[in-house]
Tab-separated table of C-alpha atoms in Angstrom:
chain	number	residue	atom	x	y	z
A	1	MET	CA	-17.895	-92.836	-44.949
A	2	PRO	CA	-19.158	-95.488	-42.514
A	3	VAL	CA	-17.148	-98.633	-41.899
A	4	LEU	CA	-17.895	-102.032	-40.367
A	5	THR	CA	-15.017	-103.251	-38.212
A	6	LEU	CA	-15.039	-106.998	-37.520
A	7	LYS	CA	-13.345	-108.337	-34.378
A	8	MET	CA	-13.018	-112.081	-33.802
A	9	PRO	CA	-12.068	-113.772	-30.493
A	10	ASN	CA	-8.801	-115.029	-32.046
A	11	GLY	CA	-7.657	-111.429	-32.613
A	12	VAL	CA	-8.503	-111.215	-36.317
A	13	GLU	CA	-9.672	-107.703	-37.219
A	14	GLN	CA	-10.958	-106.432	-40.544
A	15	SER	CA	-12.541	-103.131	-41.582
A	16	VAL	CA	-14.779	-102.778	-44.626
A	17	PRO	CA	-16.058	-99.413	-45.905
A	18	ILE	CA	-19.782	-99.247	-46.635
A	19	VAL	CA	-19.780	-97.718	-50.115
A	20	GLY	CA	-22.679	-99.286	-51.986
A	21	ALA	CA	-26.404	-99.334	-51.411
A	22	LEU	CA	-26.242	-102.836	-49.893
A	23	THR	CA	-23.547	-104.461	-47.734
A	24	THR	CA	-24.016	-108.162	-46.946
A	25	VAL	CA	-22.385	-110.016	-44.049
A	26	GLY	CA	-21.995	-113.771	-43.600
A	27	ARG	CA	-19.833	-116.852	-44.164
A	28	SER	CA	-20.220	-117.037	-47.969
A	29	ARG	CA	-17.426	-115.539	-50.099
A	30	GLU	CA	-20.142	-113.685	-52.038
A	31	ASN	CA	-20.683	-111.282	-49.120
A	32	VAL	CA	-19.029	-107.889	-48.867
A	33	LEU	CA	-17.817	-108.789	-45.351
A	34	VAL	CA	-16.958	-112.473	-44.929
A	35	ILE	CA	-16.915	-114.024	-41.443
A	36	ASP	CA	-14.983	-117.268	-41.705
A	37	ASP	CA	-16.712	-119.252	-38.968
A	38	PRO	CA	-18.875	-122.386	-39.401
A	39	SER	CA	-21.491	-121.108	-36.922
A	40	VAL	CA	-22.226	-118.052	-39.079
A	41	PRO	CA	-24.927	-118.424	-41.793
A	42	ALA	CA	-24.009	-118.021	-45.464
A	43	CYS	CA	-25.661	-114.572	-45.480
A	44	ALA	CA	-26.693	-113.488	-41.987
A	45	PHE	CA	-27.692	-109.857	-42.489
A	46	GLN	CA	-27.433	-106.861	-44.766
A	47	ILE	CA	-26.932	-103.152	-44.219
A	48	GLU	CA	-28.844	-100.860	-46.548
A	49	ASN	CA	-27.636	-97.345	-47.301
A	50	SER	CA	-30.569	-95.103	-48.172
A	51	ALA	CA	-29.397	-91.506	-48.652
A	52	GLY	CA	-26.962	-91.747	-45.751
A	53	GLU	CA	-29.376	-93.555	-43.422
A	54	PHE	CA	-28.172	-97.058	-42.550
A	55	SER	CA	-30.449	-99.911	-41.548
A	56	LEU	CA	-29.698	-103.531	-40.697
A	57	SER	CA	-32.006	-106.352	-41.827
A	58	VAL	CA	-31.516	-109.950	-40.699
A	59	ILE	CA	-31.640	-112.452	-43.575
A	60	ASP	CA	-30.785	-115.816	-42.007
A	61	SER	CA	-29.841	-115.844	-38.343
A	62	ASP	CA	-31.393	-115.985	-34.905
A	63	GLU	CA	-28.213	-114.686	-33.318
A	64	VAL	CA	-27.924	-111.070	-34.514
A	65	LEU	CA	-27.728	-108.676	-31.570
A	66	VAL	CA	-27.551	-104.900	-31.976
A	67	ASN	CA	-26.250	-103.225	-28.816
A	68	GLY	CA	-27.050	-106.397	-26.855
A	69	LYS	CA	-30.642	-106.795	-28.085
A	70	LYS	CA	-31.948	-109.338	-30.587
A	71	ARG	CA	-33.156	-107.486	-33.670
A	72	GLY	CA	-34.690	-108.425	-37.004
A	73	GLU	CA	-34.267	-104.852	-38.205
A	74	ALA	CA	-32.519	-101.828	-36.754
A	75	LYS	CA	-31.470	-98.327	-37.748
A	76	LEU	CA	-27.730	-98.036	-37.239
A	77	SER	CA	-25.836	-95.179	-35.624
A	78	VAL	CA	-22.111	-94.616	-35.248
A	79	GLY	CA	-20.840	-96.684	-32.316
A	80	ASP	CA	-23.456	-99.444	-32.571
A	81	VAL	CA	-22.120	-102.922	-31.783
A	82	ILE	CA	-23.462	-105.899	-33.741
A	83	ARG	CA	-22.883	-109.450	-32.435
A	84	LEU	CA	-23.149	-112.451	-34.734
A	85	GLY	CA	-22.039	-115.719	-33.174
A	86	PRO	CA	-18.403	-115.255	-32.128
A	87	ALA	CA	-18.018	-112.064	-34.185
A	88	GLU	CA	-18.331	-108.517	-32.941
A	89	LEU	CA	-18.855	-105.785	-35.527
A	90	LEU	CA	-18.539	-102.089	-34.774
A	91	PHE	CA	-20.384	-99.549	-36.945
A	92	CYS	CA	-17.819	-96.728	-37.215
A	93	GLU	CA	-17.784	-93.333	-38.894
A	94	SER	CA	-14.489	-93.978	-40.703
A	95	MET	CA	-11.582	-96.407	-41.039
A	96	PRO	CA	-9.674	-96.863	-37.773
A	97	LEU	CA	-6.178	-95.402	-37.875
A	98	PRO	CA	-3.348	-97.924	-37.657
A	99	ALA	CA	-0.755	-97.663	-34.928
A	100	PRO	CA	2.249	-95.617	-36.075
A	101	ARG	CA	5.133	-97.650	-37.442
A	102	ALA	CA	8.245	-97.833	-35.320
A	103	GLY	CA	10.713	-95.187	-36.427
A	104	ALA	CA	8.204	-93.317	-38.597
A	105	ALA	CA	8.236	-89.616	-37.910
A	106	ALA	CA	4.946	-87.772	-37.880
A	107	GLY	CA	4.500	-85.790	-41.054
A	108	ASP	CA	7.365	-87.489	-42.886
A	109	GLY	CA	5.394	-87.017	-46.127
A	110	GLU	CA	4.772	-90.716	-46.685
A	111	ILE	CA	1.292	-91.816	-47.766
A	112	THR	CA	0.153	-94.697	-45.585
A	113	ASP	CA	-1.633	-97.727	-46.975
A	114	LEU	CA	-4.773	-96.588	-45.174
A	115	GLU	CA	-4.646	-93.115	-46.715
A	116	ALA	CA	-4.173	-94.656	-50.160
A	117	LEU	CA	-7.091	-97.040	-49.570
A	118	ASN	CA	-9.327	-94.193	-48.400
A	119	LYS	CA	-8.452	-92.186	-51.526
A	120	LEU	CA	-9.273	-95.165	-53.732
A	121	VAL	CA	-12.569	-95.694	-51.920
A	122	ARG	CA	-13.503	-92.019	-52.393
A	123	PHE	CA	-12.665	-92.325	-56.097
A	124	SER	CA	-14.783	-95.497	-56.336
A	125	GLU	CA	-17.685	-93.569	-54.811
A	126	LYS	CA	-17.252	-90.910	-57.500
A	127	LEU	CA	-17.297	-93.620	-60.170
A	128	LEU	CA	-20.658	-94.820	-58.902
A	129	GLY	CA	-22.201	-91.390	-59.267
A	130	ARG	CA	-20.698	-90.093	-62.493
A	131	TYR	CA	-20.942	-91.300	-66.062
A	132	GLU	CA	-19.046	-88.750	-68.170
A	133	LEU	CA	-15.943	-90.631	-69.346
A	134	ASP	CA	-13.662	-87.610	-69.884
A	135	ALA	CA	-14.356	-86.256	-66.390
A	136	LEU	CA	-13.835	-89.721	-64.851
A	137	LEU	CA	-10.496	-90.152	-66.620
A	138	GLU	CA	-9.355	-86.722	-65.401
A	139	GLN	CA	-10.359	-87.588	-61.828
A	140	MET	CA	-8.594	-90.942	-62.106
A	141	MET	CA	-5.389	-89.273	-63.304
A	142	ASP	CA	-5.623	-86.681	-60.507
A	143	GLN	CA	-5.792	-89.553	-57.994
A	144	VAL	CA	-2.834	-91.348	-59.613
A	145	VAL	CA	-0.745	-88.148	-59.567
A	146	ASP	CA	-1.705	-87.580	-55.924
A	147	LEU	CA	-1.020	-91.152	-54.757
A	148	THR	CA	2.310	-91.437	-56.577
A	149	ARG	CA	3.322	-87.872	-55.667
A	150	ALA	CA	4.178	-87.203	-59.289
A	151	ASP	CA	4.331	-83.741	-60.881
A	152	LYS	CA	2.181	-84.827	-63.797
A	153	GLY	CA	0.494	-87.870	-65.255
A	154	PHE	CA	-0.460	-89.045	-68.721
A	155	LEU	CA	-3.005	-91.647	-69.789
A	156	ILE	CA	-1.854	-92.946	-73.152
A	157	LEU	CA	-4.018	-95.469	-75.004
A	158	LEU	CA	-3.287	-97.346	-78.189
A	159	GLU	CA	-5.663	-96.639	-81.043
A	160	GLY	CA	-4.729	-99.338	-83.517
A	161	THR	CA	-0.938	-99.171	-83.334
A	162	GLU	CA	-0.720	-95.443	-82.583
A	163	PRO	CA	-0.394	-94.197	-78.984
A	164	ARG	CA	-2.802	-91.322	-78.217
A	165	ILE	CA	-2.753	-89.115	-75.122
A	166	LYS	CA	-6.260	-89.266	-73.644
A	167	VAL	CA	-5.556	-87.388	-70.400
A	168	ALA	CA	-2.643	-85.197	-69.309
A	169	ARG	CA	-2.906	-83.645	-65.834
A	170	ASN	CA	-0.562	-81.783	-63.505
A	171	ILE	CA	-0.248	-81.642	-59.728
A	172	ARG	CA	-2.628	-78.634	-59.619
A	173	ARG	CA	-5.383	-80.810	-61.153
A	174	GLU	CA	-5.232	-78.926	-64.441
A	175	ASN	CA	-5.074	-80.214	-67.996
A	176	ILE	CA	-1.601	-79.979	-69.550
A	177	GLU	CA	-1.719	-78.000	-72.769
A	178	ASP	CA	0.358	-79.268	-75.690
A	179	ALA	CA	0.806	-82.611	-73.877
A	180	ILE	CA	2.185	-84.383	-76.952
A	181	ASN	CA	5.346	-82.243	-76.729
A	182	ARG	CA	5.866	-83.101	-73.048
A	183	VAL	CA	6.042	-86.870	-73.443
A	184	SER	CA	9.165	-88.701	-74.543
A	185	ASP	CA	8.668	-90.834	-77.660
A	186	SER	CA	11.491	-93.125	-76.529
A	187	ILE	CA	9.846	-93.728	-73.127
A	188	ILE	CA	6.519	-94.550	-74.811
A	189	ALA	CA	8.285	-96.941	-77.206
A	190	SER	CA	10.122	-98.601	-74.294
A	191	VAL	CA	6.880	-99.065	-72.321
A	192	LEU	CA	5.116	-100.527	-75.356
A	193	ARG	CA	7.980	-102.983	-75.890
A	194	SER	CA	8.383	-104.066	-72.271
A	195	ARG	CA	4.670	-103.742	-71.282
A	196	GLU	CA	5.820	-102.290	-67.933
């Protein structure tokens, strides 16, 4: 999944995955990628995703450069550099990997924030393309089980005052048969009381 990585002269860096059909860039908080600089227009340009082909279109700026050349429109490729005022944006294939934490051993089994974010982004992409509620809930529970490293997960919703198990999944991404007998009534009651 392509990513725009913003680099400012003051050292601020931010990466934003391009997941929708349209990604806007500018100073306004309504943009997908916000560049907090007074010289940047409210909405300077947009990137359109058309079946995996990415194109940049300038909306309100005379200062958009793609690979050093002023462009009103441009097809984007991995590695392209976009300049907008003081900002430099890199069109990347995926999220940049963070530097390893001091003392963290490689393969220590810990899910990094970046890995968790990437999993959530992939799930969001699935949400955009699928409309069957039962399948979406199963996929959501699979992601929750994976991210929390649990053995199983249950989605329990209140119908009136009665808790009902809507989804019960295990680590192998399978439905749990007879789920009602695998959930503690006292734990459900405690969660309902405390709301935690």
